[in-house]
XYZ file of C-alpha atoms in Angstrom:
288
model
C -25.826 52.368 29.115
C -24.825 49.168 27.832
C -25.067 45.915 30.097
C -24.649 42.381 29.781
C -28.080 42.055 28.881
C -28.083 44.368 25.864
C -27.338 42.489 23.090
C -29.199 41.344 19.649
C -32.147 38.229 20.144
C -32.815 35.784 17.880
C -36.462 35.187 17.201
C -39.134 32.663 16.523
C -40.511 31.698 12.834
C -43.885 30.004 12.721
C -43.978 28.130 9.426
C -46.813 26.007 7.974
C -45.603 22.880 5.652
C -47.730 20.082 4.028
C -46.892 16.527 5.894
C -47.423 13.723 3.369
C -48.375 11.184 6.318
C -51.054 13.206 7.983
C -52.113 15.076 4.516
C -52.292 18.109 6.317
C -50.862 20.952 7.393
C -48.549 21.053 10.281
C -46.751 23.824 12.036
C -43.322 24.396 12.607
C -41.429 26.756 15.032
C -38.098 27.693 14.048
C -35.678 29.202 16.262
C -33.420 31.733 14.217
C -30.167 33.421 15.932
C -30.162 37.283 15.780
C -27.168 36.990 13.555
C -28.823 35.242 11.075
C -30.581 38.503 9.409
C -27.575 40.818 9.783
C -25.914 42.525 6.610
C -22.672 41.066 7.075
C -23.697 37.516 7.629
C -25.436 36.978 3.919
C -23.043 34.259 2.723
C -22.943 32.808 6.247
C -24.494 29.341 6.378
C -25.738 27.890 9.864
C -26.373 24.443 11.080
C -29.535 22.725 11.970
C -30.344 21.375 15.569
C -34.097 19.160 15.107
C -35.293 19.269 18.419
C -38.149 16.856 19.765
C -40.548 16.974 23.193
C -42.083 15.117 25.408
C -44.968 13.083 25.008
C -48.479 14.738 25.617
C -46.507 18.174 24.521
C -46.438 19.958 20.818
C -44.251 22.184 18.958
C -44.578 25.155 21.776
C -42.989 22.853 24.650
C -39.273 24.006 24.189
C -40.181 27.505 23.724
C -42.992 27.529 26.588
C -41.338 25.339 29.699
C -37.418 25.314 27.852
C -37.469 28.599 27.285
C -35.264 27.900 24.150
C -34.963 31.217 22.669
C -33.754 32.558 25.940
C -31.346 29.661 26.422
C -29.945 29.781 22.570
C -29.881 33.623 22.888
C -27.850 33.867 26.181
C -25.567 30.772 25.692
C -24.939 32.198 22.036
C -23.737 35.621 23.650
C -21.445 34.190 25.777
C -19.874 32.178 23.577
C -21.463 29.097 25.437
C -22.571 27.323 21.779
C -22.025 27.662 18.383
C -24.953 29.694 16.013
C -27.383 27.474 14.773
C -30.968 27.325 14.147
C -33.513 25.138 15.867
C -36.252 23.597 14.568
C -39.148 21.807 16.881
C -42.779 20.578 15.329
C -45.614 18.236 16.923
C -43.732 15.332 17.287
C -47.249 13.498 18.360
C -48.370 13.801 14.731
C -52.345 13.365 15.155
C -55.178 11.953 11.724
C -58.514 12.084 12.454
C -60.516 8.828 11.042
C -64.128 7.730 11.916
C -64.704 6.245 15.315
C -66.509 3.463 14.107
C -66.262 0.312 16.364
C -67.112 -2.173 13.742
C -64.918 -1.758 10.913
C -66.885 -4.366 8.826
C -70.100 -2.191 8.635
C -71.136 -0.496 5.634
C -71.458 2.840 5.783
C -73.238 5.628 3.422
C -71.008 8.074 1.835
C -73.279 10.723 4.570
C -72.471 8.786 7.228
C -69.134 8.695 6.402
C -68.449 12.273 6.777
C -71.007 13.262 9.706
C -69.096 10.287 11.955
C -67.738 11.409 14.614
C -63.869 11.448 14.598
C -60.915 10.639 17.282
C -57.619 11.764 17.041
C -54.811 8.957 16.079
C -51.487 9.419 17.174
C -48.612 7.380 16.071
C -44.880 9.354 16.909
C -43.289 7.126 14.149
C -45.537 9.296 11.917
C -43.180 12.210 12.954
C -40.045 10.388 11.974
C -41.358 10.016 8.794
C -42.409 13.561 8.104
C -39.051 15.011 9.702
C -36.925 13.151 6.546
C -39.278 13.558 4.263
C -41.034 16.552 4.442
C -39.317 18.725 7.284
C -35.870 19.028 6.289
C -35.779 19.501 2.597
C -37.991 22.375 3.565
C -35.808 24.000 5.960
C -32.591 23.012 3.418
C -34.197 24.827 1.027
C -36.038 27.544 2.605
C -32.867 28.727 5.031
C -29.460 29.221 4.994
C -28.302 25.730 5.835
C -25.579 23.524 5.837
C -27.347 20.826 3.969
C -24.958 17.707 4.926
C -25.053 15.326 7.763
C -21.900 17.659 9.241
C -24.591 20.065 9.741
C -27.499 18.706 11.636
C -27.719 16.888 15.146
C -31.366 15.630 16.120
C -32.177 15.433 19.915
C -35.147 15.004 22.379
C -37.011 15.410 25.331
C -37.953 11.893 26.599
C -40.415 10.188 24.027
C -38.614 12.747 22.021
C -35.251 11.369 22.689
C -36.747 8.082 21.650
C -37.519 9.693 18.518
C -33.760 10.763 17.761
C -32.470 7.452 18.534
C -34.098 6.175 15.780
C -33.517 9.078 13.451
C -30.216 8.949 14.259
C -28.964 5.592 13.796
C -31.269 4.335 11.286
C -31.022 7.364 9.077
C -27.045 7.445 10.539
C -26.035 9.481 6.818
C -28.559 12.442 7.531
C -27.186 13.496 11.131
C -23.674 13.730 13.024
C -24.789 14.522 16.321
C -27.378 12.979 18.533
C -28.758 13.739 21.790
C -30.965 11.848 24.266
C -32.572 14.101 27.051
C -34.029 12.457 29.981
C -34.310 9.401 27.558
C -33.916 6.226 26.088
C -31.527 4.195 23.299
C -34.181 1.081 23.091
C -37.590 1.638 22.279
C -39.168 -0.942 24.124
C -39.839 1.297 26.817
C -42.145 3.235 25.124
C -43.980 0.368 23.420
C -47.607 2.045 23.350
C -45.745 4.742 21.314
C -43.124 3.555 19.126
C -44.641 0.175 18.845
C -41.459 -1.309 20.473
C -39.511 -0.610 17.127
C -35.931 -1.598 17.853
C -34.465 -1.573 14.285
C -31.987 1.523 14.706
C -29.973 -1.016 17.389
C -28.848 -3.200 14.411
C -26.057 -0.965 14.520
C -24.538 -2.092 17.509
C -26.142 -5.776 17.760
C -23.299 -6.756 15.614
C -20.783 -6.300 18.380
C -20.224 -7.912 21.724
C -18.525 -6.713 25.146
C -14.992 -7.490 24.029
C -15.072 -5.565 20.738
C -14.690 -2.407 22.062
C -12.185 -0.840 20.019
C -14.043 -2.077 16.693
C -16.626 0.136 18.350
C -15.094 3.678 18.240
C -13.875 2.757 15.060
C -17.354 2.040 13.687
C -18.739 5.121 15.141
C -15.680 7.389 13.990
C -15.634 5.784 10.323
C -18.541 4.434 9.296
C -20.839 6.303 11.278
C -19.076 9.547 11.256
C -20.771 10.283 14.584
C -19.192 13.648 16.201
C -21.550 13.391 19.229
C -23.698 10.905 20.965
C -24.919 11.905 24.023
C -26.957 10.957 26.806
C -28.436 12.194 30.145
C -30.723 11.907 32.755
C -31.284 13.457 36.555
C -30.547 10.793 38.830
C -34.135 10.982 40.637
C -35.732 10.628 37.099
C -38.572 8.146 37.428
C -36.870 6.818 34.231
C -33.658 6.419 35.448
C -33.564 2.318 36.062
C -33.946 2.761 32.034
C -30.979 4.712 31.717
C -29.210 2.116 33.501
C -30.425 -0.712 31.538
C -29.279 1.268 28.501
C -25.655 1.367 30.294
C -26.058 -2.077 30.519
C -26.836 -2.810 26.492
C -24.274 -0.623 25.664
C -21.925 -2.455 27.492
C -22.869 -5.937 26.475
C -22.820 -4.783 22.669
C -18.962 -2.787 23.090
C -19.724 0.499 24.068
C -17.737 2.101 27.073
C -19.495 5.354 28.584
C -17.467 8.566 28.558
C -15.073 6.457 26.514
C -14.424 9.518 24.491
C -15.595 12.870 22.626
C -17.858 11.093 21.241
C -19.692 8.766 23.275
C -20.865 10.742 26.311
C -22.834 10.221 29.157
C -23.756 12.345 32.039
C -26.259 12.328 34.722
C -27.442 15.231 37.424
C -27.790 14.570 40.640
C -31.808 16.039 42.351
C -32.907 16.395 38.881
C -36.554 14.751 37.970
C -38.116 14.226 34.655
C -39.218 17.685 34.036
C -38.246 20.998 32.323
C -36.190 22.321 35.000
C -34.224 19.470 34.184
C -33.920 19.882 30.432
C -33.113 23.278 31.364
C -29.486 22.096 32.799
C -28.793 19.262 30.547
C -29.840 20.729 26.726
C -27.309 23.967 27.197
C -24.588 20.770 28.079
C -25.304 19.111 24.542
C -25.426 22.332 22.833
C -21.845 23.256 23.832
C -20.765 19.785 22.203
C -22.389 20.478 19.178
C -20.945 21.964 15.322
């Protein structure tokens, strides 16, 4: 007997790819739609959503506590979002080095490798390895659409912090963005992004009266479809969010002013999972 819950599931791919910063390996999950394998789809080409967590998390966060393939799988069913694939890695990129408190000591070459080691995270790292090394590898491994039409980047928090950045500094790789629970400036998340404001030269150019020279810069020259942002309203973050409506507005940029800028917020919600679990399946609808 068929029901509404008997229909194809997409699956998980675990891949393992070389990252150039860390010079090792680092692993991948990819989420794949059921679609994607069928007979008839063979020419069919899919877009690319590069997903990011939180900080402290890894690669398994969106699949573990998002419960992504679920989510994609349902929403996908019922027509709630377009087919796409998802890809999420270790956005807290880690290189061991020696823990050796004076740097000016000479060390043997023994000593040197029986050190012990300490685990160096820097998340800009992952920025790096997500142009450089992540997506040519998925462009040329699946069946993408390998333009900036067909990929949106989006986050979890310090992940969201991740796709601003991505997403306006690298504004000709990516048409849709998506802050979740999250921030536009950096500067919150100094200790992690080292404060690195540079993606806001983009709108720094503009003041509150310029408005309309706004859209048009987003519609034309950045040929953004989608940038969206959204936090729960008891979100220990969400004075941050605020402040962000306040930049926005000082540099031209009206909230909800169209489809393209939008901004939502959910009353009760906190800055956890439960959350993301409301407020991703609204930014996937927008997307492609």
């Amino acid at each position: 007997m068929n029901t509404d819950r008997d229909f194809p599931r997409g699956g998980l791919v675990e891949e393992y790819i070389y990252c150039d910063r860390t010079q090792s390996l680092q692993r991948l999950l990819v989420y794949v739609p059921a679609s994607y394998f069928s007979k008839n789809n063979n020419n069919k080409s899919y877009p690319v959503l590069y997903l990011q967590h939180g900080v402290g998390g890894n690669e398994n966060q969106w699949t573990q506590f998002g419960k992504l393939p679920h989510l994609m799988d349902n929403l996908m069913h019922r027509g709630g979002c377009k087919e796409m694939l998802v890809v999420m890695g270790d956005g807290m990129l880690s290189r061991t080095i020696p823990n050796i408190k004076d740097e000016t000591e000479n060390w043997s070459n023994k000593n040197k490798q029986t050190a012990a080691v300490v685990p160096q995270h820097d998340q800009m790292d992952y920025i790096d390895f997500l142009l450089k090394n992540v997506i040519p590898f998925i462009d040329e491994k699946y069946k993408t659409i390998p333009e900036k039409e067909g990929r949106a980047v989006a986050g979890f928090s310090m992940g969201s912090a991740q796709a601003s950045v991505c997403g306006f500094q690298h504004y000709e790789l990516f048409s849709y963005i998506g802050l979740l629970s999250g921030f536009i400036q950096c500067e919150y998340l100094e200790s992690l992004l080292g404060g690195n404001d540079t993606h806001l030269k983009v709108f720094k150019t503009f003041q509150k009266e310029d408005s309309e020279k706004v859209q048009s810069f987003f519609k034309e020259t950045l040929k953004n479809k989608v940038f969206f942002r959204a936090m729960g309203e008891e979100d220990n973050f969400f004075p941050f969010f605020l402040k962000d409506d306040q930049f926005l507005a000082e540099h031209g940029i009206d909230n909800n002013s169209d489809d393209i800028i939008i901004r939502r917020t959910y009353k009760g919600s906190t800055h956890s999972w439960e959350a993301m679990r409301k407020i991703l399946p609204d930014f996937l609808k927008l997307i492609f």
